[in-house]
Amino acid sequence: MSILITGGAGYIGSHTCVELLNLGYEVIVLDNLSNSKEESIRRVENITGKKIKFYKIDLLDRENLEKVFMENKIDAVIHFAGFKSVGESVKVPLRYYHNNITGTIILCDVMQKYCVKKLIFSSSATVYGNVEKVPISEDSPLSATNPYGRTKLFIEEILRDLYNSDKEWSIALLRYFNPIGAHESGLIGEDPSGVPNNLMPYITQVAVGKLHELKVFGNDYDTHDGTGVRDFIHVVDLAKGHVKALNKVMVSTGIDAYNLGTGKGYSVLDLVHTFEKVTGKKVPYTIVKRRPGDVAKCFADPTKANKELKWYAERDLEDMCLDAWRWQSNNPNGYE
Ligand code: NAD
Ligand code: UDP
């Protein structure tokens, strides 16, 4: 079976390629490398001993996208390609709407033309907006608090309209919580450009000496230690969730959303202390004021994915810290 992975050179995409290749799927990657390096593809090939067919193409380039569908018999698409920085999306909203929403519309239009109607879409827990009740189940109210989140929310709605117009489609909307960690080989991992916005890459860059200290955004939240609580999920567990979703979309039609999280909430300081314990590295930090837009607690109710996809997150916080550190310490400058 041949699977097209858009954004397959990126963080979650590369880990998903490993899982698919290990299971014998043929993998075609399309990526414009706007936020990744081709080296990640080579590393995936090293880990698995399998080849990837790689197209350096922009999703917005319909003509070249069609060529990918003409040259290959594609059975399903896993769609990771998109911009993902909340802060940047506030500054350049049109760029986000164009890349994420127009890119998805073009992809679906081409898929429909070539009769490929199995799609897995990277959504996000951000579609739950200002979380009021945890754990969050899929039927919780949806809203967006920034342009990035709105692209995810709008795309979910667009895909629902698409399914309503043509019941041959089979679509899984996977709402990721906080993916961290790296493949256990230490060969692939998260490689943010510039100073990381997210917590785990910031911690690993402090530990490796690239950054001076972590700034913890607020310790006056209504949580067990005052710092924000999140559902950190190992990227390999997340990648395996895509394989489970693929099993489902291949044998059914419909559109369904699934939370991919562990169901457990850990605080910023829980993560810092676990990281220090398992790696033996100190992570100096100072408490600063809250980051605007952050919620106190956000963690999943993953029951629907457990039951319907037969998917369970198996790796714990210590695994996430050890694997993130192996990647960062072996590759202090990422893929460069
Ligand atoms: P990433 O930036 O590492 O990967 C995305 C890839 O898409 C990159 O390789 C980039 O070069 C590519 N890309 C972007 N726009 C493109 C375009 N127009 N044409 C072709 N390629 C394009 O990000 P990631 O962390 O692997 O995230 C993958 C997906 O999951 C994204 O859609 C993101 O919004 C979503 N998501 C990520 C997180 C997270 O914390 N990492 C959480 C929730 C949802
Ligand atoms: N955070 C922090 N310092 C940082 C980055 C993040 O204290 O440098 C906190 C942030 O306030 C939130 C948690 O870590 O409570 C997770 O933030 P991240 O940006 O990784 O993911 P988010 O949940 O915002 O998508």
mmCIF file of C-alpha atoms and ligand atoms in Angstrom:
data_model
loop_
_atom_site.group_PDB
_atom_site.id
_atom_site.type_symbol
_atom_site.label_atom_id
_atom_site.label_comp_id
_atom_site.label_asym_id
_atom_site.label_seq_id
_atom_site.Cartn_x
_atom_site.Cartn_y
_atom_site.Cartn_z
ATOM 1 C CA MET A 1 0.000 0.000 0.000
ATOM 2 C CA SER A 2 1.299 3.492 -0.918
ATOM 3 C CA ILE A 3 0.821 6.382 1.447
ATOM 4 C CA LEU A 4 1.483 10.013 0.542
ATOM 5 C CA ILE A 5 2.811 11.992 3.498
ATOM 6 C CA THR A 6 2.614 15.763 3.101
ATOM 7 C CA GLY A 7 5.063 17.491 5.453
ATOM 8 C CA GLY A 8 6.836 14.155 5.882
ATOM 9 C CA ALA A 9 10.260 15.758 6.409
ATOM 10 C CA GLY A 10 8.998 17.517 9.548
ATOM 11 C CA TYR A 11 9.001 16.468 13.179
ATOM 12 C CA ILE A 12 5.867 14.323 13.434
ATOM 13 C CA GLY A 13 5.883 13.366 9.749
ATOM 14 C CA SER A 14 9.385 11.856 9.881
ATOM 15 C CA HIS A 15 8.474 9.712 12.905
ATOM 16 C CA THR A 16 5.318 8.545 11.154
ATOM 17 C CA CYS A 17 7.363 7.583 8.078
ATOM 18 C CA VAL A 18 9.483 5.295 10.299
ATOM 19 C CA GLU A 19 6.416 3.480 11.645
ATOM 20 C CA LEU A 20 4.878 3.046 8.187
ATOM 21 C CA LEU A 21 8.114 1.844 6.557
ATOM 22 C CA ASN A 22 8.705 -0.641 9.389
ATOM 23 C CA LEU A 23 5.266 -2.095 8.674
ATOM 24 C CA GLY A 24 6.011 -2.495 4.965
ATOM 25 C CA TYR A 25 4.041 0.462 3.570
ATOM 26 C CA GLU A 26 5.451 2.330 0.584
ATOM 27 C CA VAL A 27 6.017 5.931 1.589
ATOM 28 C CA ILE A 28 5.956 8.966 -0.689
ATOM 29 C CA VAL A 29 6.915 12.247 0.966
ATOM 30 C CA LEU A 30 5.958 15.685 -0.315
ATOM 31 C CA ASP A 31 7.542 18.638 1.484
ATOM 32 C CA ASN A 32 8.719 22.104 0.470
ATOM 33 C CA LEU A 33 11.337 22.035 3.291
ATOM 34 C CA SER A 34 10.101 25.420 4.565
ATOM 35 C CA ASN A 35 10.504 24.160 8.132
ATOM 36 C CA SER A 36 12.618 21.016 7.743
ATOM 37 C CA LYS A 37 15.706 19.513 6.149
ATOM 38 C CA GLU A 38 15.994 16.750 3.574
ATOM 39 C CA GLU A 39 18.506 15.120 5.941
ATOM 40 C CA SER A 40 15.554 13.927 8.057
ATOM 41 C CA ILE A 41 14.430 11.753 5.133
ATOM 42 C CA ARG A 42 17.936 10.228 4.825
ATOM 43 C CA ARG A 43 17.908 9.486 8.555
ATOM 44 C CA VAL A 44 14.514 7.784 8.312
ATOM 45 C CA GLU A 45 15.963 5.647 5.509
ATOM 46 C CA ASN A 46 18.947 4.782 7.744
ATOM 47 C CA ILE A 47 16.718 3.797 10.656
ATOM 48 C CA THR A 48 14.424 1.598 8.570
ATOM 49 C CA GLY A 49 16.724 0.386 5.797
ATOM 50 C CA LYS A 50 13.933 1.333 3.353
ATOM 51 C CA LYS A 51 13.700 3.950 0.599
ATOM 52 C CA ILE A 52 11.390 6.956 0.517
ATOM 53 C CA LYS A 53 10.229 8.559 -2.718
ATOM 54 C CA PHE A 54 10.716 12.268 -2.009
ATOM 55 C CA TYR A 55 9.191 15.224 -3.859
ATOM 56 C CA LYS A 56 10.365 18.709 -2.921
ATOM 57 C CA ILE A 57 7.103 20.386 -3.814
ATOM 58 C CA ASP A 58 4.884 23.094 -2.364
ATOM 59 C CA LEU A 59 1.321 22.005 -1.690
ATOM 60 C CA LEU A 60 0.143 25.253 -3.257
ATOM 61 C CA ASP A 61 1.749 24.230 -6.555
ATOM 62 C CA ARG A 62 -1.200 22.346 -8.027
ATOM 63 C CA GLU A 63 0.509 21.389 -11.265
ATOM 64 C CA ASN A 64 3.381 19.594 -9.568
ATOM 65 C CA LEU A 65 1.061 18.112 -6.959
ATOM 66 C CA GLU A 66 -0.954 16.510 -9.758
ATOM 67 C CA LYS A 67 2.236 14.965 -11.123
ATOM 68 C CA VAL A 68 2.701 13.133 -7.814
ATOM 69 C CA PHE A 69 -0.768 11.621 -8.189
ATOM 70 C CA MET A 70 -0.167 10.774 -11.867
ATOM 71 C CA GLU A 71 3.177 9.094 -11.183
ATOM 72 C CA ASN A 72 2.054 7.023 -8.198
ATOM 73 C CA LYS A 73 -0.900 4.886 -7.245
ATOM 74 C CA ILE A 74 -1.693 6.477 -3.899
ATOM 75 C CA ASP A 75 -4.023 4.674 -1.480
ATOM 76 C CA ALA A 76 -4.257 7.279 1.275
ATOM 77 C CA VAL A 77 -2.832 10.629 2.346
ATOM 78 C CA ILE A 78 -1.542 11.685 5.747
ATOM 79 C CA HIS A 79 -1.537 15.467 5.716
ATOM 80 C CA PHE A 80 0.983 17.116 8.073
ATOM 81 C CA ALA A 81 2.110 20.010 5.866
ATOM 82 C CA GLY A 82 1.334 23.383 7.380
ATOM 83 C CA PHE A 83 2.724 26.258 9.406
ATOM 84 C CA LYS A 84 2.434 25.785 13.166
ATOM 85 C CA SER A 85 3.672 28.778 15.133
ATOM 86 C CA VAL A 86 0.926 30.474 17.147
ATOM 87 C CA GLY A 87 2.904 33.711 17.619
ATOM 88 C CA GLU A 88 3.852 33.975 13.955
ATOM 89 C CA SER A 89 0.250 33.338 12.910
ATOM 90 C CA VAL A 90 -0.843 36.432 14.840
ATOM 91 C CA LYS A 91 1.721 38.521 12.925
ATOM 92 C CA VAL A 92 1.116 37.111 9.431
ATOM 93 C CA PRO A 93 -2.404 35.647 9.495
ATOM 94 C CA LEU A 94 -2.911 35.711 5.729
ATOM 95 C CA ARG A 95 0.215 33.623 5.196
ATOM 96 C CA TYR A 96 -1.184 31.052 7.627
ATOM 97 C CA TYR A 97 -4.647 31.012 6.082
ATOM 98 C CA HIS A 98 -3.166 30.681 2.616
ATOM 99 C CA ASN A 99 -0.630 27.985 3.386
ATOM 100 C CA ASN A 100 -2.737 25.860 5.710
ATOM 101 C CA ILE A 101 -6.263 26.308 4.347
ATOM 102 C CA THR A 102 -5.610 26.867 0.636
ATOM 103 C CA GLY A 103 -2.983 24.108 0.738
ATOM 104 C CA THR A 104 -5.529 21.669 2.172
ATOM 105 C CA ILE A 105 -8.215 22.686 -0.336
ATOM 106 C CA ILE A 106 -5.844 22.132 -3.265
ATOM 107 C CA LEU A 107 -4.762 18.780 -1.828
ATOM 108 C CA CYS A 108 -8.364 17.584 -1.398
ATOM 109 C CA ASP A 109 -9.352 18.788 -4.834
ATOM 110 C CA VAL A 110 -6.498 16.852 -6.431
ATOM 111 C CA MET A 111 -7.247 13.800 -4.274
ATOM 112 C CA GLN A 112 -10.857 13.869 -5.438
ATOM 113 C CA LYS A 113 -9.786 14.170 -9.084
ATOM 114 C CA TYR A 114 -7.578 11.073 -8.714
ATOM 115 C CA CYS A 115 -10.198 9.211 -6.646
ATOM 116 C CA VAL A 116 -8.065 9.060 -3.503
ATOM 117 C CA LYS A 117 -10.553 9.643 -0.685
ATOM 118 C CA LYS A 118 -8.766 8.386 2.416
ATOM 119 C CA LEU A 119 -7.307 11.222 4.458
ATOM 120 C CA ILE A 120 -5.731 11.666 7.871
ATOM 121 C CA PHE A 121 -5.446 15.283 8.946
ATOM 122 C CA SER A 122 -3.161 16.787 11.623
ATOM 123 C CA SER A 123 -5.495 18.768 13.800
ATOM 124 C CA SER A 124 -4.667 19.978 17.275
ATOM 125 C CA ALA A 125 -5.971 20.305 20.816
ATOM 126 C CA THR A 126 -5.900 24.025 20.078
ATOM 127 C CA VAL A 127 -9.373 23.574 18.509
ATOM 128 C CA TYR A 128 -10.726 23.309 22.076
ATOM 129 C CA GLY A 129 -9.849 27.007 22.572
ATOM 130 C CA ASN A 130 -10.198 28.276 26.132
ATOM 131 C CA VAL A 131 -10.474 24.927 27.849
ATOM 132 C CA GLU A 132 -13.019 24.956 30.653
ATOM 133 C CA LYS A 133 -13.252 21.299 31.636
ATOM 134 C CA VAL A 134 -10.553 18.605 31.711
ATOM 135 C CA PRO A 135 -10.108 15.895 30.612
ATOM 136 C CA ILE A 136 -11.241 17.073 27.180
ATOM 137 C CA SER A 137 -13.411 14.762 25.109
ATOM 138 C CA GLU A 138 -14.003 15.147 21.378
ATOM 139 C CA ASP A 139 -17.509 16.551 21.881
ATOM 140 C CA SER A 140 -16.247 19.494 23.991
ATOM 141 C CA PRO A 141 -17.036 22.952 22.570
ATOM 142 C CA LEU A 142 -14.683 24.110 19.812
ATOM 143 C CA SER A 143 -13.231 27.579 19.362
ATOM 144 C CA ALA A 144 -10.016 29.294 18.340
ATOM 145 C CA THR A 145 -7.934 31.880 20.128
ATOM 146 C CA ASN A 146 -5.461 32.736 17.332
ATOM 147 C CA PRO A 147 -5.147 32.478 13.516
ATOM 148 C CA TYR A 148 -3.177 29.195 13.675
ATOM 149 C CA GLY A 149 -5.940 27.584 15.731
ATOM 150 C CA ARG A 150 -8.532 29.007 13.363
ATOM 151 C CA THR A 151 -6.829 27.331 10.389
ATOM 152 C CA LYS A 152 -7.231 23.959 12.160
ATOM 153 C CA LEU A 153 -10.841 24.673 13.097
ATOM 154 C CA PHE A 154 -11.752 25.868 9.585
ATOM 155 C CA ILE A 155 -10.039 22.904 7.938
ATOM 156 C CA GLU A 156 -11.978 20.501 10.178
ATOM 157 C CA GLU A 157 -15.201 22.219 9.030
ATOM 158 C CA ILE A 158 -14.141 22.187 5.367
ATOM 159 C CA LEU A 159 -13.425 18.456 5.594
ATOM 160 C CA ARG A 160 -16.861 17.858 7.157
ATOM 161 C CA ASP A 161 -18.477 19.712 4.229
ATOM 162 C CA LEU A 162 -16.405 17.647 1.824
ATOM 163 C CA TYR A 163 -17.597 14.398 3.395
ATOM 164 C CA ASN A 164 -21.214 15.611 3.417
ATOM 165 C CA SER A 165 -20.946 16.306 -0.307
ATOM 166 C CA ASP A 166 -19.401 12.922 -1.148
ATOM 167 C CA LYS A 167 -19.915 10.022 1.227
ATOM 168 C CA GLU A 168 -17.078 7.992 -0.313
ATOM 169 C CA TRP A 169 -14.565 10.002 1.711
ATOM 170 C CA SER A 170 -13.026 8.570 4.844
ATOM 171 C CA ILE A 171 -11.361 11.169 7.031
ATOM 172 C CA ALA A 172 -9.720 11.085 10.445
ATOM 173 C CA LEU A 173 -9.120 14.383 12.235
ATOM 174 C CA LEU A 174 -6.364 13.700 14.742
ATOM 175 C CA ARG A 175 -6.237 16.268 17.528
ATOM 176 C CA TYR A 176 -2.725 16.117 18.960
ATOM 177 C CA PHE A 177 -1.994 17.250 22.485
ATOM 178 C CA ASN A 178 1.683 18.118 23.248
ATOM 179 C CA PRO A 179 4.050 15.919 21.206
ATOM 180 C CA ILE A 180 7.580 15.746 22.612
ATOM 181 C CA GLY A 181 10.460 13.243 22.612
ATOM 182 C CA ALA A 182 12.188 11.623 19.676
ATOM 183 C CA HIS A 183 12.843 8.269 18.047
ATOM 184 C CA GLU A 184 14.867 6.025 20.377
ATOM 185 C CA SER A 185 17.720 5.858 17.832
ATOM 186 C CA GLY A 186 18.508 9.526 18.520
ATOM 187 C CA LEU A 187 18.732 10.020 14.725
ATOM 188 C CA ILE A 188 15.526 12.014 14.212
ATOM 189 C CA GLY A 189 13.785 14.543 16.426
ATOM 190 C CA GLU A 190 12.390 18.044 16.708
ATOM 191 C CA ASP A 191 14.587 20.650 14.999
ATOM 192 C CA PRO A 192 13.027 24.075 15.524
ATOM 193 C CA SER A 193 14.494 26.998 13.613
ATOM 194 C CA GLY A 194 15.694 29.818 15.855
ATOM 195 C CA VAL A 195 14.832 30.008 19.550
ATOM 196 C CA PRO A 196 12.196 27.380 20.345
ATOM 197 C CA ASN A 197 8.703 28.499 21.362
ATOM 198 C CA ASN A 198 7.762 25.163 22.855
ATOM 199 C CA LEU A 199 8.751 23.878 26.243
ATOM 200 C CA MET A 200 10.656 20.625 25.564
ATOM 201 C CA PRO A 201 13.020 21.899 22.848
ATOM 202 C CA TYR A 202 13.686 24.916 25.083
ATOM 203 C CA ILE A 203 14.586 22.609 27.989
ATOM 204 C CA THR A 204 16.898 20.436 25.871
ATOM 205 C CA GLN A 205 18.648 23.510 24.445
ATOM 206 C CA VAL A 206 19.227 24.845 27.959
ATOM 207 C CA ALA A 207 20.579 21.448 29.018
ATOM 208 C CA VAL A 208 22.950 21.269 26.036
ATOM 209 C CA GLY A 209 24.217 24.808 26.786
ATOM 210 C CA LYS A 210 22.745 26.613 23.767
ATOM 211 C CA LEU A 211 20.354 28.661 25.907
ATOM 212 C CA HIS A 212 21.051 30.203 29.285
ATOM 213 C CA GLU A 213 17.945 29.354 31.319
ATOM 214 C CA LEU A 214 14.315 28.383 30.960
ATOM 215 C CA LYS A 215 11.637 30.962 31.603
ATOM 216 C CA VAL A 216 8.625 29.359 33.235
ATOM 217 C CA PHE A 217 5.540 31.280 32.181
ATOM 218 C CA GLY A 218 3.647 31.747 35.447
ATOM 219 C CA ASN A 219 3.428 29.817 38.727
ATOM 220 C CA ASP A 220 0.083 31.190 39.880
ATOM 221 C CA TYR A 221 -2.239 28.901 37.906
ATOM 222 C CA ASP A 222 -4.808 26.745 39.649
ATOM 223 C CA THR A 223 -2.684 23.573 39.331
ATOM 224 C CA HIS A 224 -0.804 21.368 41.821
ATOM 225 C CA ASP A 225 2.378 23.497 41.677
ATOM 226 C CA GLY A 226 1.028 26.651 40.027
ATOM 227 C CA THR A 227 2.639 26.023 36.618
ATOM 228 C CA GLY A 228 0.677 25.092 33.487
ATOM 229 C CA VAL A 229 -0.440 21.477 33.052
ATOM 230 C CA ARG A 230 -0.304 19.744 29.670
ATOM 231 C CA ASP A 231 -0.773 16.309 28.153
ATOM 232 C CA PHE A 232 2.735 15.523 26.881
ATOM 233 C CA ILE A 233 2.718 12.637 24.425
ATOM 234 C CA HIS A 234 5.724 10.777 23.023
ATOM 235 C CA VAL A 235 6.044 11.493 19.292
ATOM 236 C CA VAL A 236 6.504 7.761 18.579
ATOM 237 C CA ASP A 237 3.168 6.990 20.273
ATOM 238 C CA LEU A 238 1.648 9.794 18.225
ATOM 239 C CA ALA A 239 3.144 8.358 15.030
ATOM 240 C CA LYS A 240 1.688 4.948 15.868
ATOM 241 C CA GLY A 241 -1.697 6.643 16.272
ATOM 242 C CA HIS A 242 -1.543 7.546 12.573
ATOM 243 C CA VAL A 243 -1.030 3.899 11.625
ATOM 244 C CA LYS A 244 -4.089 2.948 13.716
ATOM 245 C CA ALA A 245 -6.128 5.734 12.113
ATOM 246 C CA LEU A 246 -4.985 4.525 8.697
ATOM 247 C CA ASN A 247 -6.237 1.012 9.499
ATOM 248 C CA LYS A 248 -9.614 2.527 10.223
ATOM 249 C CA VAL A 249 -9.968 4.883 7.259
ATOM 250 C CA MET A 250 -8.934 2.128 4.838
ATOM 251 C CA VAL A 251 -11.934 -0.032 5.769
ATOM 252 C CA SER A 252 -14.648 2.556 6.366
ATOM 253 C CA THR A 253 -16.118 5.837 5.206
ATOM 254 C CA GLY A 254 -17.075 8.833 7.343
ATOM 255 C CA ILE A 255 -15.381 11.623 9.238
ATOM 256 C CA ASP A 256 -14.310 11.378 12.862
ATOM 257 C CA ALA A 257 -12.178 13.374 15.276
ATOM 258 C CA TYR A 258 -9.849 11.643 17.747
ATOM 259 C CA ASN A 259 -7.829 13.010 20.628
ATOM 260 C CA LEU A 260 -4.273 11.713 20.615
ATOM 261 C CA GLY A 261 -3.041 12.289 24.144
ATOM 262 C CA THR A 262 -2.086 10.165 27.128
ATOM 263 C CA GLY A 263 -4.938 11.364 29.334
ATOM 264 C CA LYS A 264 -2.430 12.432 31.990
ATOM 265 C CA GLY A 265 -1.594 16.026 32.845
ATOM 266 C CA TYR A 266 1.910 17.022 33.963
ATOM 267 C CA SER A 267 3.042 20.525 34.889
ATOM 268 C CA VAL A 268 5.911 22.521 33.444
ATOM 269 C CA LEU A 269 7.922 21.879 36.620
ATOM 270 C CA ASP A 270 7.034 18.150 36.588
ATOM 271 C CA LEU A 271 8.634 18.019 33.143
ATOM 272 C CA VAL A 272 11.706 19.993 34.245
ATOM 273 C CA HIS A 273 12.244 17.797 37.319
ATOM 274 C CA THR A 274 11.713 14.534 35.423
ATOM 275 C CA PHE A 275 14.158 15.706 32.760
ATOM 276 C CA GLU A 276 16.769 16.538 35.413
ATOM 277 C CA LYS A 277 16.256 13.193 37.156
ATOM 278 C CA VAL A 278 16.621 10.954 34.106
ATOM 279 C CA THR A 279 19.382 12.870 32.331
ATOM 280 C CA GLY A 280 21.394 14.122 35.312
ATOM 281 C CA LYS A 281 21.522 17.557 33.610
ATOM 282 C CA LYS A 282 20.533 20.738 35.451
ATOM 283 C CA VAL A 283 17.904 22.976 33.899
ATOM 284 C CA PRO A 284 18.170 26.398 35.528
ATOM 285 C CA TYR A 285 14.909 28.342 35.357
ATOM 286 C CA THR A 286 13.255 31.539 36.519
ATOM 287 C CA ILE A 287 9.575 32.202 36.933
ATOM 288 C CA VAL A 288 8.268 35.003 34.738
ATOM 289 C CA LYS A 289 4.774 36.279 34.080
ATOM 290 C CA ARG A 290 2.131 34.227 32.311
ATOM 291 C CA ARG A 291 2.294 33.949 28.517
ATOM 292 C CA PRO A 292 -0.848 35.558 27.042
ATOM 293 C CA GLY A 293 -3.315 33.012 25.692
ATOM 294 C CA ASP A 294 -2.095 30.052 27.810
ATOM 295 C CA VAL A 295 -4.665 27.979 29.696
ATOM 296 C CA ALA A 296 -4.021 26.492 33.151
ATOM 297 C CA LYS A 297 -4.741 22.862 32.284
ATOM 298 C CA CYS A 298 -5.144 20.969 29.047
ATOM 299 C CA PHE A 299 -5.258 17.185 28.875
ATOM 300 C CA ALA A 300 -7.123 14.655 26.801
ATOM 301 C CA ASP A 301 -9.770 12.092 27.358
ATOM 302 C CA PRO A 302 -8.326 9.560 24.871
ATOM 303 C CA THR A 303 -11.123 6.980 25.356
ATOM 304 C CA LYS A 304 -12.492 7.339 21.825
ATOM 305 C CA ALA A 305 -9.109 6.639 20.203
ATOM 306 C CA ASN A 306 -8.525 3.775 22.674
ATOM 307 C CA LYS A 307 -11.829 2.128 21.770
ATOM 308 C CA GLU A 308 -12.310 2.910 18.105
ATOM 309 C CA LEU A 309 -8.702 2.924 16.896
ATOM 310 C CA LYS A 310 -7.352 0.425 19.461
ATOM 311 C CA TRP A 311 -4.600 2.942 20.148
ATOM 312 C CA TYR A 312 -2.956 3.554 23.503
ATOM 313 C CA ALA A 313 -0.036 5.818 24.409
ATOM 314 C CA GLU A 314 2.582 3.517 25.952
ATOM 315 C CA ARG A 315 5.600 5.723 26.669
ATOM 316 C CA ASP A 316 5.854 7.687 29.911
ATOM 317 C CA LEU A 317 7.299 11.075 30.812
ATOM 318 C CA GLU A 318 10.721 9.564 31.590
ATOM 319 C CA ASP A 319 10.892 7.954 28.125
ATOM 320 C CA MET A 320 9.930 11.286 26.565
ATOM 321 C CA CYS A 321 12.719 13.113 28.437
ATOM 322 C CA LEU A 322 15.395 10.479 27.787
ATOM 323 C CA ASP A 323 14.607 10.258 24.071
ATOM 324 C CA ALA A 324 14.419 14.044 23.637
ATOM 325 C CA TRP A 325 17.803 14.326 25.344
ATOM 326 C CA ARG A 326 19.406 11.562 23.255
ATOM 327 C CA TRP A 327 18.347 13.417 20.100
ATOM 328 C CA GLN A 328 19.478 16.845 21.345
ATOM 329 C CA SER A 329 22.805 15.709 22.829
ATOM 330 C CA ASN A 330 23.704 13.688 19.708
ATOM 331 C CA ASN A 331 22.626 16.543 17.421
ATOM 332 C CA PRO A 332 23.272 19.837 19.255
ATOM 333 C CA ASN A 333 22.611 21.725 16.011
ATOM 334 C CA GLY A 334 19.736 19.583 14.817
ATOM 335 C CA TYR A 335 20.118 18.270 11.260
ATOM 336 C CA GLU A 336 22.862 20.752 10.346
HETATM 337 P P1 NAD B 1 6.897 20.610 11.175
HETATM 338 O O1 NAD B 1 6.985 22.059 10.848
HETATM 339 O O2 NAD B 1 8.091 19.937 11.716
HETATM 340 O O3 NAD B 1 6.385 19.803 9.886
HETATM 341 C C1 NAD B 1 5.545 20.364 8.925
HETATM 342 C C2 NAD B 1 6.193 20.151 7.561
HETATM 343 O O4 NAD B 1 5.349 20.701 6.545
HETATM 344 C C3 NAD B 1 7.557 20.817 7.437
HETATM 345 O O5 NAD B 1 8.504 19.867 7.011
HETATM 346 C C4 NAD B 1 7.348 21.907 6.367
HETATM 347 O O6 NAD B 1 8.495 22.104 5.588
HETATM 348 C C5 NAD B 1 6.180 21.343 5.587
HETATM 349 N N1 NAD B 1 5.328 22.337 4.906
HETATM 350 C C6 NAD B 1 4.753 23.435 5.431
HETATM 351 N N2 NAD B 1 4.031 24.065 4.495
HETATM 352 C C7 NAD B 1 4.154 23.364 3.336
HETATM 353 C C8 NAD B 1 3.642 23.507 2.012
HETATM 354 N N3 NAD B 1 2.880 24.531 1.655
HETATM 355 N N4 NAD B 1 3.986 22.580 1.091
HETATM 356 C C9 NAD B 1 4.783 21.525 1.417
HETATM 357 N N5 NAD B 1 5.281 21.337 2.655
HETATM 358 C C10 NAD B 1 4.970 22.241 3.598
HETATM 359 O O7 NAD B 1 5.653 20.449 12.167
HETATM 360 P P2 NAD B 1 5.185 19.183 13.031
HETATM 361 O O8 NAD B 1 5.430 19.511 14.456
HETATM 362 O O9 NAD B 1 5.722 17.930 12.461
HETATM 363 O O10 NAD B 1 3.625 19.268 12.791
HETATM 364 C C11 NAD B 1 2.971 18.565 11.751
HETATM 365 C C12 NAD B 1 1.511 18.953 11.722
HETATM 366 O O11 NAD B 1 0.936 18.700 13.010
HETATM 367 C C13 NAD B 1 1.251 20.438 11.442
HETATM 368 O O12 NAD B 1 0.121 20.542 10.613
HETATM 369 C C14 NAD B 1 0.984 21.015 12.807
HETATM 370 O O13 NAD B 1 0.139 22.158 12.743
HETATM 371 C C15 NAD B 1 0.288 19.854 13.498
HETATM 372 N N6 NAD B 1 0.416 19.889 14.970
HETATM 373 C C16 NAD B 1 1.664 19.955 15.538
HETATM 374 C C17 NAD B 1 1.783 20.010 16.922
HETATM 375 C C18 NAD B 1 3.140 20.126 17.580
HETATM 376 O O14 NAD B 1 3.205 20.490 18.770
HETATM 377 N N7 NAD B 1 4.231 19.799 16.918
HETATM 378 C C19 NAD B 1 0.643 19.985 17.732
HETATM 379 C C20 NAD B 1 -0.611 19.913 17.113
HETATM 380 C C21 NAD B 1 -0.710 19.864 15.731
HETATM 381 N N1 UDP B 2 6.227 27.116 28.678
HETATM 382 C C1 UDP B 2 7.119 27.750 29.542
HETATM 383 N N2 UDP B 2 8.293 28.246 29.019
HETATM 384 C C2 UDP B 2 8.629 28.125 27.700
HETATM 385 C C3 UDP B 2 7.710 27.463 26.838
HETATM 386 C C4 UDP B 2 6.532 26.984 27.357
HETATM 387 O O1 UDP B 2 6.858 27.876 30.737
HETATM 388 O O2 UDP B 2 9.693 28.607 27.286
HETATM 389 C C5 UDP B 2 4.975 26.552 29.223
HETATM 390 C C6 UDP B 2 3.714 27.151 28.624
HETATM 391 O O3 UDP B 2 3.332 28.307 29.338
HETATM 392 C C7 UDP B 2 2.724 25.990 28.763
HETATM 393 C C8 UDP B 2 3.608 24.748 28.613
HETATM 394 O O4 UDP B 2 4.938 25.181 28.882
HETATM 395 O O5 UDP B 2 2.163 25.982 30.067
HETATM 396 C C9 UDP B 2 3.554 24.116 27.221
HETATM 397 O O6 UDP B 2 3.830 25.133 26.273
HETATM 398 P P1 UDP B 2 4.157 24.785 24.743
HETATM 399 O O7 UDP B 2 4.425 26.086 24.048
HETATM 400 O O8 UDP B 2 5.219 23.748 24.679
HETATM 401 O O9 UDP B 2 2.823 24.094 24.201
HETATM 402 P P2 UDP B 2 1.302 24.631 24.181
HETATM 403 O O10 UDP B 2 0.586 23.858 25.234
HETATM 404 O O11 UDP B 2 1.310 26.097 24.404
HETATM 405 O O12 UDP B 2 0.849 24.241 22.816
#
